[in-house]
CSV table of C-alpha atoms and ligand atoms in Angstrom, one decimal:
chain,number,residue,atom,x,y,z
A,1167,UNK,CA,-85.3,89.8,126.0
A,1168,UNK,CA,-85.4,88.1,122.5
A,1169,UNK,CA,-82.7,87.2,121.4
A,1170,UNK,CA,-81.9,88.6,117.7
A,1171,UNK,CA,-78.1,88.0,117.0
A,1172,UNK,CA,-76.6,84.2,115.4
A,1173,UNK,CA,-73.7,83.1,117.5
A,1174,UNK,CA,-72.2,79.8,118.8
A,1175,UNK,CA,-72.8,82.1,122.1
A,1176,UNK,CA,-75.5,82.7,121.4
A,1177,UNK,CA,-76.5,79.2,120.3
A,1178,UNK,CA,-75.7,77.4,123.0
A,1179,UNK,CA,-77.9,79.8,125.6
A,1180,UNK,CA,-81.0,78.7,123.6
A,1181,UNK,CA,-80.1,75.5,123.8
A,1182,UNK,CA,-80.7,75.2,128.0
A,1183,UNK,CA,-83.5,77.1,126.9
A,1184,UNK,CA,-85.5,74.5,124.5
A,1185,UNK,CA,-84.8,77.7,122.1
A,1186,UNK,CA,-87.6,79.5,123.5
A,1187,UNK,CA,-85.5,83.0,123.2
A,1188,UNK,CA,-85.3,84.3,119.6
A,1189,UNK,CA,-86.9,86.7,117.9
A,1190,UNK,CA,-88.6,85.4,114.7
A,1191,UNK,CA,-86.6,85.4,112.2
A,1192,UNK,CA,-89.2,88.9,110.5
A,1193,UNK,CA,-92.6,90.0,111.9
A,1194,UNK,CA,-95.9,89.9,110.4
A,1195,UNK,CA,-96.2,93.7,109.7
A,1196,UNK,CA,-100.4,94.1,108.1
A,1197,UNK,CA,-99.3,96.2,104.8
A,1198,UNK,CA,-98.7,100.3,105.4
A,1199,UNK,CA,-100.9,102.0,102.6
A,1200,UNK,CA,-97.7,104.0,102.0
A,1201,UNK,CA,-94.2,103.2,100.9
A,1202,UNK,CA,-91.4,105.2,99.6
A,1203,UNK,CA,-90.5,102.0,97.4
A,1204,UNK,CA,-93.3,98.5,96.5
A,1205,UNK,CA,-91.5,96.2,95.4
A,1206,UNK,CA,-93.1,92.8,94.3
A,1207,UNK,CA,-92.4,89.4,94.4
A,1208,UNK,CA,-90.5,88.4,97.4
A,1209,UNK,CA,-88.4,86.1,95.7
A,1210,UNK,CA,-83.8,86.0,96.6
A,1211,UNK,CA,-84.1,89.9,93.9
A,1212,UNK,CA,-86.6,91.0,95.3
A,1213,UNK,CA,-86.1,90.5,98.9
A,1214,UNK,CA,-82.6,91.0,98.4
A,1215,UNK,CA,-83.4,94.5,96.6
A,1216,UNK,CA,-85.7,95.7,100.0
A,1217,UNK,CA,-81.9,95.1,101.8
A,1218,UNK,CA,-79.3,96.5,99.5
A,1219,UNK,CA,-82.2,99.8,100.1
A,1220,UNK,CA,-81.6,99.8,103.2
A,1221,UNK,CA,-78.4,99.1,104.0
A,1222,UNK,CA,-76.7,100.4,101.0
A,1223,UNK,CA,-79.0,103.8,100.2
A,1224,UNK,CA,-80.6,104.1,103.6
A,1225,UNK,CA,-84.3,103.3,101.8
A,1226,UNK,CA,-86.4,102.1,105.1
A,1227,UNK,CA,-89.7,102.7,104.3
A,1228,UNK,CA,-90.0,99.6,101.3
A,1229,UNK,CA,-92.4,96.4,101.1
A,1230,UNK,CA,-92.0,93.3,99.5
A,1231,UNK,CA,-95.4,92.5,98.7
A,1232,UNK,CA,-95.1,88.3,98.3
A,1233,UNK,CA,-98.4,86.4,96.3
A,1234,UNK,CA,-98.1,83.4,98.1
A,1235,UNK,CA,-94.8,82.6,100.7
A,1236,UNK,CA,-91.1,83.8,100.8
A,1237,UNK,CA,-89.2,81.3,99.0
A,1238,UNK,CA,-92.3,80.1,97.2
A,1239,UNK,CA,-90.2,81.4,93.4
A,1240,UNK,CA,-88.1,79.9,92.0
A,1241,UNK,CA,-85.3,80.8,94.8
A,1242,UNK,CA,-86.4,78.0,96.2
A,1243,UNK,CA,-86.8,75.8,93.5
A,1244,UNK,CA,-83.7,76.3,91.8
A,1245,UNK,CA,-80.3,74.1,91.9
A,1246,UNK,CA,-78.3,76.4,94.0
A,1247,UNK,CA,-75.2,77.2,91.8
A,1248,UNK,CA,-73.1,80.4,91.8
A,1249,UNK,CA,-70.7,81.2,89.0
A,1250,UNK,CA,-69.2,83.9,87.7
A,1251,UNK,CA,-68.2,82.1,84.9
A,1252,UNK,CA,-68.9,84.7,82.1
A,1253,UNK,CA,-67.8,85.0,78.5
A,1254,UNK,CA,-69.5,88.3,77.4
A,1255,UNK,CA,-68.1,92.1,78.5
A,1256,UNK,CA,-71.8,93.0,79.5
A,1257,UNK,CA,-72.4,90.0,81.9
A,1258,UNK,CA,-69.0,89.1,83.1
A,1259,UNK,CA,-67.9,92.0,86.0
A,1260,UNK,CA,-71.8,91.7,86.9
A,1261,UNK,CA,-71.5,88.3,87.7
A,1262,UNK,CA,-68.0,88.7,88.9
A,1263,UNK,CA,-69.6,91.2,91.9
A,1264,UNK,CA,-72.5,89.0,92.3
A,1265,UNK,CA,-69.9,85.0,93.3
A,1266,UNK,CA,-67.5,88.4,95.0
A,1267,UNK,CA,-70.5,89.2,97.6
A,1268,UNK,CA,-71.5,85.1,97.9
A,1269,UNK,CA,-68.2,84.6,99.7
A,1270,UNK,CA,-69.0,87.8,102.0
A,1271,UNK,CA,-72.7,87.1,102.6
A,1272,UNK,CA,-72.7,85.4,105.5
A,1273,UNK,CA,-70.6,87.4,107.5
A,1274,UNK,CA,-73.0,90.4,106.3
A,1275,UNK,CA,-76.3,89.1,106.5
A,1276,UNK,CA,-74.9,86.9,109.7
A,1277,UNK,CA,-76.8,83.5,108.1
A,1278,UNK,CA,-75.8,80.7,107.5
A,1279,UNK,CA,-76.7,80.9,104.0
A,1280,UNK,CA,-74.0,76.9,103.1
A,1281,UNK,CA,-72.1,78.7,100.8
A,1282,UNK,CA,-69.2,76.0,99.4
A,1283,UNK,CA,-66.8,77.3,97.0
A,1284,UNK,CA,-66.2,73.5,95.7
A,1285,UNK,CA,-65.6,74.9,91.8
A,1286,UNK,CA,-67.5,74.1,88.7
A,1287,UNK,CA,-66.2,72.5,86.1
A,1288,UNK,CA,-67.5,71.9,82.6
A,1289,UNK,CA,-67.1,69.0,80.4
A,1290,UNK,CA,-65.9,69.9,76.9
A,1291,UNK,CA,-66.2,66.1,74.4
A,1292,UNK,CA,-64.8,68.0,70.9
A,1293,UNK,CA,-62.0,69.8,69.6
A,1294,UNK,CA,-63.9,72.0,68.2
A,1295,UNK,CA,-65.7,72.9,71.9
A,1296,UNK,CA,-62.0,72.3,74.2
A,1297,UNK,CA,-61.5,76.3,71.8
A,1298,UNK,CA,-64.4,77.5,72.9
A,1299,UNK,CA,-63.7,77.1,76.4
A,1300,UNK,CA,-60.6,78.2,76.1
A,1301,UNK,CA,-61.7,81.2,74.3
A,1302,UNK,CA,-64.1,81.1,77.4
A,1303,UNK,CA,-61.3,81.0,80.2
A,1304,UNK,CA,-58.9,83.7,78.7
A,1305,UNK,CA,-62.0,86.3,78.5
A,1306,UNK,CA,-62.6,85.4,82.1
A,1307,UNK,CA,-59.0,86.0,83.0
A,1308,UNK,CA,-58.7,88.9,80.7
A,1309,UNK,CA,-61.3,90.3,83.9
A,1310,UNK,CA,-59.4,89.3,86.3
A,1311,UNK,CA,-61.6,86.2,86.8
A,1312,UNK,CA,-60.7,82.3,87.7
A,1313,UNK,CA,-60.8,80.0,85.7
A,1314,UNK,CA,-58.3,76.4,84.4
A,1315,UNK,CA,-58.3,75.0,81.0
A,1316,UNK,CA,-58.1,71.1,82.9
A,1317,UNK,CA,-57.2,68.4,80.3
A,1318,UNK,CA,-58.8,64.2,80.8
A,1319,UNK,CA,-55.5,63.3,82.4
A,1320,UNK,CA,-56.2,66.1,85.1
A,1321,UNK,CA,-60.6,65.5,85.1
A,1322,UNK,CA,-59.0,61.6,85.4
A,1323,UNK,CA,-57.8,62.7,89.0
A,1324,UNK,CA,-60.9,64.5,90.3
A,1325,UNK,CA,-63.1,62.2,89.2
A,1326,UNK,CA,-61.7,59.1,87.6
A,1327,UNK,CA,-65.3,57.0,87.4
A,1328,UNK,CA,-67.1,59.3,84.5
A,1329,UNK,CA,-66.8,57.6,81.4
A,1330,UNK,CA,-64.2,58.9,79.1
A,1331,UNK,CA,-64.5,56.3,76.3
A,1332,UNK,CA,-68.0,56.7,76.2
A,1333,UNK,CA,-68.0,56.3,72.4
A,1334,UNK,CA,-69.8,59.6,71.2
A,1335,UNK,CA,-69.2,61.3,74.3
A,1336,UNK,CA,-65.3,61.2,75.0
A,1337,UNK,CA,-64.3,63.2,77.8
A,1338,UNK,CA,-61.0,65.3,76.6
A,1339,UNK,CA,-60.5,68.0,79.6
A,1340,UNK,CA,-62.6,71.1,81.1
A,1341,UNK,CA,-62.8,74.4,82.1
A,1342,UNK,CA,-63.1,74.7,86.5
A,1343,UNK,CA,-64.1,77.7,88.0
A,1344,UNK,CA,-62.9,77.1,91.6
A,1345,UNK,CA,-64.9,80.1,92.8
A,1346,UNK,CA,-67.6,78.6,91.8
A,1347,UNK,CA,-70.0,75.7,93.5
A,1348,UNK,CA,-73.3,76.2,96.0
A,1349,UNK,CA,-75.4,77.9,98.1
A,1350,UNK,CA,-78.9,76.6,100.2
A,1351,UNK,CA,-81.6,77.9,98.1
A,1352,UNK,CA,-83.9,79.2,100.8
A,1353,UNK,CA,-81.3,80.2,103.1
A,1354,UNK,CA,-80.7,82.8,100.7
A,1355,UNK,CA,-84.3,84.5,100.7
A,1356,UNK,CA,-84.5,83.9,104.2
A,1357,UNK,CA,-81.3,84.9,105.6
A,1358,UNK,CA,-82.2,88.6,102.8
A,1359,UNK,CA,-85.5,88.8,104.5
A,1360,UNK,CA,-84.5,88.8,108.2
A,1361,UNK,CA,-81.7,91.3,107.4
A,1362,UNK,CA,-83.7,93.8,105.5
A,1363,UNK,CA,-86.8,93.1,108.2
A,1364,UNK,CA,-85.0,93.7,110.7
A,1365,UNK,CA,-83.8,97.8,109.3
A,1366,UNK,CA,-87.4,98.1,109.1
A,1367,UNK,CA,-88.6,96.6,105.3
A,1368,UNK,CA,-92.1,95.3,105.8
A,1369,UNK,CA,-92.8,91.9,104.5
A,1370,UNK,CA,-95.8,91.5,103.5
A,1371,UNK,CA,-97.3,87.5,101.9
A,1372,UNK,CA,-100.1,86.3,101.5
A,1373,UNK,CA,-100.2,89.2,98.4
A,1374,UNK,CA,-100.9,88.9,95.5
A,1375,UNK,CA,-100.8,91.7,93.6
A,1376,UNK,CA,-104.0,92.0,91.0
A,1377,UNK,CA,-103.9,95.5,88.9
A,1378,UNK,CA,-101.4,97.8,89.4
A,1379,UNK,CA,-102.3,102.1,89.7
A,1380,UNK,CA,-101.0,104.2,86.6
A,1381,UNK,CA,-101.7,108.1,86.7
A,1382,UNK,CA,-100.7,110.6,84.4
A,1383,UNK,CA,-98.8,108.0,83.0
A,1384,UNK,CA,-96.4,107.9,86.5
A,1385,UNK,CA,-97.0,104.0,88.7
A,1386,UNK,CA,-99.2,104.9,92.1
A,1387,UNK,CA,-99.5,102.2,94.0
A,1388,UNK,CA,-101.0,98.4,93.2
A,1389,UNK,CA,-104.4,96.7,94.2
A,1390,UNK,CA,-103.9,93.5,96.4
A,1391,UNK,CA,-105.6,90.4,97.9
A,1392,UNK,CA,-105.2,92.8,101.1
A,1393,UNK,CA,-105.8,95.7,100.0
A,1394,UNK,CA,-104.9,98.9,98.2
A,1395,UNK,CA,-101.0,99.4,98.7
A,1396,UNK,CA,-99.9,103.4,97.3
A,1397,UNK,CA,-96.0,103.8,96.4
A,1398,UNK,CA,-93.9,106.4,95.7
A,1399,UNK,CA,-91.4,104.0,93.3
A,1400,UNK,CA,-92.7,100.7,92.2
A,1401,UNK,CA,-90.2,98.0,91.6
A,1402,UNK,CA,-90.8,94.8,89.4
A,1403,UNK,CA,-89.6,91.7,91.1
A,1404,UNK,CA,-91.3,88.7,89.9
A,1405,UNK,CA,-89.5,86.0,87.5
A,1406,UNK,CA,-90.9,83.5,86.1
A,1407,UNK,CA,-94.6,86.3,86.1
A,1408,UNK,CA,-92.5,89.0,85.1
A,1409,UNK,CA,-94.4,89.2,81.2
A,1410,UNK,CA,-98.3,88.8,83.4
A,1411,UNK,CA,-97.4,91.7,86.2
A,1412,UNK,CA,-95.8,94.3,83.5
A,1413,UNK,CA,-98.8,94.1,82.0
A,1414,UNK,CA,-101.3,94.9,84.5
A,1415,UNK,CA,-99.1,97.9,84.4
A,1416,UNK,CA,-99.9,98.2,79.8
A,1417,UNK,CA,-96.5,96.5,79.3
A,1418,UNK,CA,-95.1,93.5,76.6
A,1419,UNK,CA,-91.9,92.5,77.7
A,1420,UNK,CA,-89.3,90.7,74.9
A,1421,UNK,CA,-88.8,87.4,77.4
A,1422,UNK,CA,-91.4,84.2,77.0
A,1423,UNK,CA,-92.1,81.6,80.3
A,1424,UNK,CA,-90.8,78.6,79.8
A,1425,UNK,CA,-91.1,75.9,83.0
A,1426,UNK,CA,-87.2,74.2,83.5
A,1427,UNK,CA,-87.1,71.3,86.1
A,1428,UNK,CA,-84.6,69.6,88.6
A,1429,UNK,CA,-84.4,66.4,90.1
A,1430,UNK,CA,-82.8,64.3,93.9
A,1431,UNK,CA,-81.9,61.6,94.3
A,1432,UNK,CA,-82.0,59.5,96.6
A,1433,UNK,CA,-79.3,60.1,99.8
A,1434,UNK,CA,-75.7,58.3,98.9
A,1435,UNK,CA,-72.1,58.4,100.4
A,1436,UNK,CA,-70.3,60.9,99.2
A,1437,UNK,CA,-68.9,60.8,95.7
A,1438,UNK,CA,-69.6,64.1,94.0
A,1439,UNK,CA,-68.0,67.2,95.4
A,1440,UNK,CA,-67.5,69.9,93.0
A,1441,UNK,CA,-71.1,70.8,89.9
A,1442,UNK,CA,-70.1,69.5,86.7
A,1443,UNK,CA,-71.9,69.4,83.4
A,1444,UNK,CA,-71.7,67.4,81.3
A,1445,UNK,CA,-70.8,69.8,76.9
A,1446,UNK,CA,-72.9,66.7,74.4
A,1447,UNK,CA,-75.6,67.6,76.2
A,1448,UNK,CA,-78.2,69.8,78.9
A,1449,UNK,CA,-77.2,67.6,82.1
A,1450,UNK,CA,-75.6,69.7,84.9
A,1451,UNK,CA,-74.8,67.1,88.8
A,1452,UNK,CA,-73.9,68.1,92.9
A,1453,UNK,CA,-74.1,66.2,95.8
A,1454,UNK,CA,-76.1,68.4,98.5
A,1455,UNK,CA,-74.9,67.9,102.3
A,1456,UNK,CA,-77.4,64.9,103.1
A,1457,UNK,CA,-76.1,62.5,100.5
A,1458,UNK,CA,-78.1,62.9,97.7
A,1459,UNK,CA,-77.4,63.9,93.9
A,1460,UNK,CA,-78.6,67.4,92.7
A,1461,UNK,CA,-79.2,67.2,88.6
A,1462,UNK,CA,-80.8,69.6,86.4
A,1463,UNK,CA,-81.0,69.9,82.2
A,1464,UNK,CA,-82.6,72.1,79.5
A,1465,UNK,CA,-86.2,73.2,80.1
A,1466,UNK,CA,-89.6,72.0,78.7
A,1467,UNK,CA,-90.1,73.3,75.7
A,1468,UNK,CA,-93.2,75.0,75.2
A,1469,UNK,CA,-94.4,78.8,76.8
A,1470,UNK,CA,-95.6,78.3,80.6
A,1471,UNK,CA,-96.8,79.2,84.2
A,1472,UNK,CA,-97.4,76.1,85.2
A,1473,UNK,CA,-94.4,74.4,88.5
A,1474,UNK,CA,-94.5,71.6,86.9
A,1475,UNK,CA,-92.4,69.9,84.0
A,1476,UNK,CA,-93.2,67.0,81.7
A,1477,UNK,CA,-91.7,62.7,81.4
A,1478,UNK,CA,-89.7,63.7,77.6
A,1479,UNK,CA,-87.7,65.8,79.7
A,1480,UNK,CA,-87.0,63.2,82.9
A,1481,UNK,CA,-85.8,60.9,80.3
A,1482,UNK,CA,-83.0,63.3,78.3
A,1483,UNK,CA,-82.3,64.8,81.5
A,1484,UNK,CA,-82.0,61.4,83.3
A,1485,UNK,CA,-79.5,60.1,79.9
A,1486,UNK,CA,-77.3,62.5,79.6
A,1487,UNK,CA,-76.3,61.5,83.2
A,1488,UNK,CA,-76.4,58.6,82.1
A,1489,UNK,CA,-74.3,58.5,79.7
A,1490,UNK,CA,-72.0,61.0,82.1
A,1491,UNK,CA,-71.7,58.3,84.7
A,1492,UNK,CA,-73.7,55.4,84.7
A,1493,UNK,CA,-73.3,54.0,87.8
A,1494,UNK,CA,-76.3,57.0,88.6
A,1495,UNK,CA,-78.2,54.2,87.1
A,1496,UNK,CA,-79.4,51.9,90.1
A,1497,UNK,CA,-79.5,54.9,92.3
A,1498,UNK,CA,-83.3,56.0,92.2
A,1499,UNK,CA,-84.8,59.5,92.4
A,1500,UNK,CA,-86.8,61.0,95.7
A,1501,UNK,CA,-88.5,63.4,94.2
A,1502,UNK,CA,-88.8,66.4,91.1
A,1503,UNK,CA,-90.2,69.4,90.5
A,1504,UNK,CA,-90.3,72.7,87.9
A,1505,UNK,CA,-90.5,76.3,87.8
A,1506,UNK,CA,-91.1,79.2,85.8
A,1507,UNK,CA,-88.2,81.2,83.7
A,1508,UNK,CA,-88.7,84.6,82.1
A,1509,UNK,CA,-86.5,83.7,79.6
A,1510,UNK,CA,-85.3,86.0,77.3
A,1511,UNK,CA,-84.6,86.9,73.1
A,1512,UNK,CA,-80.8,87.7,74.5
A,1513,UNK,CA,-80.8,84.5,77.5
A,1514,UNK,CA,-79.5,88.0,79.0
A,1515,UNK,CA,-81.7,89.8,82.1
A,1516,UNK,CA,-82.7,93.4,82.4
A,1517,UNK,CA,-82.4,96.0,85.2
A,1518,UNK,CA,-83.8,98.7,83.4
A,1519,UNK,CA,-86.7,101.6,83.8
A,1520,UNK,CA,-90.1,101.3,82.2
A,1521,UNK,CA,-92.0,103.6,79.8
A,1522,UNK,CA,-93.1,104.5,83.0
A,1523,UNK,CA,-92.5,107.1,85.4
A,1524,UNK,CA,-91.2,105.3,88.5
A,1525,UNK,CA,-91.4,101.5,87.5
A,1526,UNK,CA,-89.0,100.0,87.8
A,1527,UNK,CA,-88.3,96.7,85.9
A,1528,UNK,CA,-85.5,93.2,86.8
A,1529,UNK,CA,-86.6,90.7,84.4
A,1530,UNK,CA,-85.3,87.9,82.3
A,1531,UNK,CA,-82.9,85.6,84.4
A,1532,UNK,CA,-83.4,82.9,81.7
A,1533,UNK,CA,-82.0,79.8,84.3
A,1534,UNK,CA,-79.3,81.5,86.4
A,1535,UNK,CA,-81.1,84.5,88.4
A,1536,UNK,CA,-80.0,82.9,91.4
A,1537,UNK,CA,-76.5,83.6,90.8
A,1538,UNK,CA,-77.4,86.9,90.4
A,1539,UNK,CA,-78.8,87.3,93.3
A,1540,UNK,CA,-77.0,89.6,95.1
A,1541,UNK,CA,-75.2,91.6,92.5
A,1542,UNK,CA,-78.6,91.6,91.0
A,1543,UNK,CA,-80.5,93.0,94.4
A,1544,UNK,CA,-78.1,95.4,94.5
A,1545,UNK,CA,-77.8,97.5,91.1
A,1546,UNK,CA,-82.0,97.2,91.3
A,1547,UNK,CA,-81.9,99.7,94.4
A,1548,UNK,CA,-79.3,101.6,93.3
A,1549,UNK,CA,-81.9,102.7,90.8
A,1550,UNK,CA,-84.3,102.8,92.6
A,1551,UNK,CA,-82.2,105.3,95.0
A,1552,UNK,CA,-80.4,106.7,92.7
A,1553,UNK,CA,-83.1,106.7,88.7
A,1554,UNK,CA,-79.9,106.0,87.3
A,1555,UNK,CA,-77.9,102.9,86.4
A,1556,UNK,CA,-74.9,101.0,88.5
A,1557,UNK,CA,-72.2,101.2,86.7
A,1558,UNK,CA,-72.1,97.5,86.5
A,1559,UNK,CA,-75.4,96.6,85.4
A,1560,UNK,CA,-75.5,99.8,82.2
A,1561,UNK,CA,-75.5,97.0,80.2
A,1562,UNK,CA,-78.5,95.3,80.6
A,1563,UNK,CA,-81.0,98.1,79.5
A,1564,UNK,CA,-85.2,97.7,78.0
A,1565,UNK,CA,-84.2,98.5,74.7
A,1566,UNK,CA,-80.7,97.0,74.0
A,1567,UNK,CA,-83.5,95.1,71.6
A,1568,UNK,CA,-84.9,97.7,69.5
A,1569,UNK,CA,-81.7,99.2,68.7
A,1570,UNK,CA,-79.9,96.1,68.5
A,1571,UNK,CA,-77.1,96.0,71.7
A,1572,UNK,CA,-78.4,92.4,72.5
A,1573,UNK,CA,-75.2,90.1,75.1
A,1574,UNK,CA,-76.4,86.6,73.4
A,1575,UNK,CA,-73.8,84.6,75.2
A,1576,UNK,CA,-75.0,81.6,73.5
A,1577,UNK,CA,-75.0,83.1,70.4
A,1578,UNK,CA,-78.9,81.4,69.8
A,1579,UNK,CA,-80.8,85.2,68.5
A,1580,UNK,CA,-84.5,85.7,69.1
A,1581,UNK,CA,-84.5,82.2,70.2
A,1582,UNK,CA,-85.4,82.0,74.0
A,1583,UNK,CA,-86.2,79.1,74.5
A,1584,UNK,CA,-82.3,78.0,73.8
A,1585,UNK,CA,-80.5,80.4,76.1
B,2352,FAD,C1,-85.3,74.3,87.9
B,2352,FAD,C2,-84.0,75.2,88.7
B,2352,FAD,C3,-83.7,74.8,88.5
B,2352,FAD,C4,-82.5,75.6,88.1
B,2352,FAD,N1,-80.9,76.5,88.5
B,2352,FAD,C5,-79.9,77.6,89.5
B,2352,FAD,C6,-78.9,77.5,88.8
B,2352,FAD,O1,-78.1,76.8,90.0
B,2352,FAD,N2,-78.4,78.7,89.2
B,2352,FAD,C7,-78.4,80.2,88.8
B,2352,FAD,O2,-77.9,81.1,89.3
B,2352,FAD,N3,-80.4,79.6,88.2
B,2352,FAD,C8,-81.0,78.5,88.6
B,2352,FAD,N4,-82.3,79.1,88.4
B,2352,FAD,C9,-83.2,79.4,88.3
B,2352,FAD,C10,-83.3,80.7,89.5
B,2352,FAD,O3,-83.6,79.8,90.3
B,2352,FAD,C11,-84.0,82.4,89.1
B,2352,FAD,O4,-83.6,82.8,87.4
B,2352,FAD,C12,-84.3,83.6,90.5
B,2352,FAD,O5,-84.7,82.7,90.9
B,2352,FAD,C13,-85.0,83.9,90.4
B,2352,FAD,O6,-85.2,85.3,90.8
B,2352,FAD,P1,-86.2,85.3,92.3
B,2352,FAD,O7,-85.6,84.7,93.2
B,2352,FAD,O8,-86.3,86.4,92.5
B,2352,FAD,O9,-87.4,84.8,91.3
B,2352,FAD,P2,-88.3,83.8,92.3
B,2352,FAD,O10,-88.2,83.3,93.7
B,2352,FAD,O11,-89.5,83.1,91.4
B,2352,FAD,O12,-89.6,85.6,92.9
B,2352,FAD,C14,-90.2,86.2,92.2
B,2352,FAD,C15,-91.3,86.5,93.4
B,2352,FAD,O13,-92.6,86.8,92.7
B,2352,FAD,C16,-93.8,86.1,93.2
B,2352,FAD,N5,-94.7,87.2,92.2
B,2352,FAD,C17,-95.4,86.5,91.2
B,2352,FAD,N6,-95.9,87.2,90.5
B,2352,FAD,C18,-96.5,87.8,91.8
B,2352,FAD,C19,-98.3,88.8,91.8
B,2352,FAD,N7,-99.0,88.6,90.9
B,2352,FAD,N8,-98.2,89.6,93.0
B,2352,FAD,C20,-97.3,89.3,93.7
B,2352,FAD,N9,-95.7,88.3,94.2
B,2352,FAD,C21,-96.0,87.5,92.3
B,2352,FAD,C22,-93.2,84.3,93.2
B,2352,FAD,O14,-94.3,83.8,93.7
B,2352,FAD,C23,-92.0,84.5,93.8
B,2352,FAD,O15,-92.5,84.7,94.7
B,2352,FAD,C24,-83.3,77.6,88.2
B,2352,FAD,C25,-84.6,77.8,88.4
B,2352,FAD,C26,-85.4,76.9,88.2
B,2352,FAD,C27,-86.8,76.3,88.6
């Protein structure tokens, strides 16, 4: 009999048998003619939604329909940072729910997602920036979320080799959330896929959705490269392709798609044990368990559905890194890639019903949706199962752009590329 459960004993037992006795992590089923719920998009959010639909709401006749292979989208392309250091009322409880779910995720899924609460430190470089971080930290603490404001000497004791005397960008301190950190991105997709599959969910790969069927104002199914699939409820969870897929149902979303790049260096000895963000430019960094420096910066700044970026942003990101820590100047870059960001008009996401009956929407994650994965999955599943918003995601309404109830963390206004 094939073995399903991951444990030290089963790993030891299987190591004596050449690991031939494991059950495949998930099945490769043929699509059924009809499902209670069809989720378009096999990214982190789609798979988490399927898992919570089955686990928490008992809805197991579910398919996740993915155009490529699961993990080929942003869930496998991001820089793996998780945190809940938000400031506004709609956001803090939501991202804190996500962080709490991350804390118990590996046990819940029986999967090693390499959850590492190594702390996230946001540096400040001026008195004004310190005041802004103090305000953010206070808002977090008022919601019961951990936050500490550090002065320069406290930051120096953690990272003595930052360029503290940089004439343009002196480092004056930082806001730290010690419970923040990193999670292995593609393991999240695989862990949710395996756990959802075990509960009966069909994961249909290589089945790009090409059309959405609407009958009498109701979404009734999808045309895919593997045929038509009928759905009692249809859920969109396609991140950077949200506007394209929603257009198949005649919807125009308040979303622009932009490219974001990430970079990994050659492996070097451990020297940065947390996540750090530079506050005077757009640059953030952590170090993977293999030793590579994992870092990124700003959007490429133009609308695109391409999963690759351009050289001016490479230069900009590397300049940010050099201003913060000149010692990385001789480290060689190993690889870089791009992902498509569904940038909303206020920088916050949408988890809501659409004006079309039985069509549900999860979108607008900008470049921060990985950390949200468990909470997005849980609250989207709640919305689909109960037809009413989960309390924690009530603010993420689609009509807030018409009613003016924006959740604009950065105060940038409706300029998606600046959020
Ligand atoms: C470089 C980079 C760095 C990032 N860093 C972070 C970070 O550190 N922390 C953080 O919180 N967030 C980060 N993000 C953002 C985060 O990755 C995304 O917001 C999040 O992964 C989006 O949700 P998802 O996982 O469901 O998306 P995806 O994995 O993109 O899932 C969507 C899926 O839909 C599929 N799809 C699209 N169109 C169709 C169709 N027509 N038919 C069928 N399937 C379709 C796609 O193939 C894809 O697999 C980063 C993103 C990038 C690119």
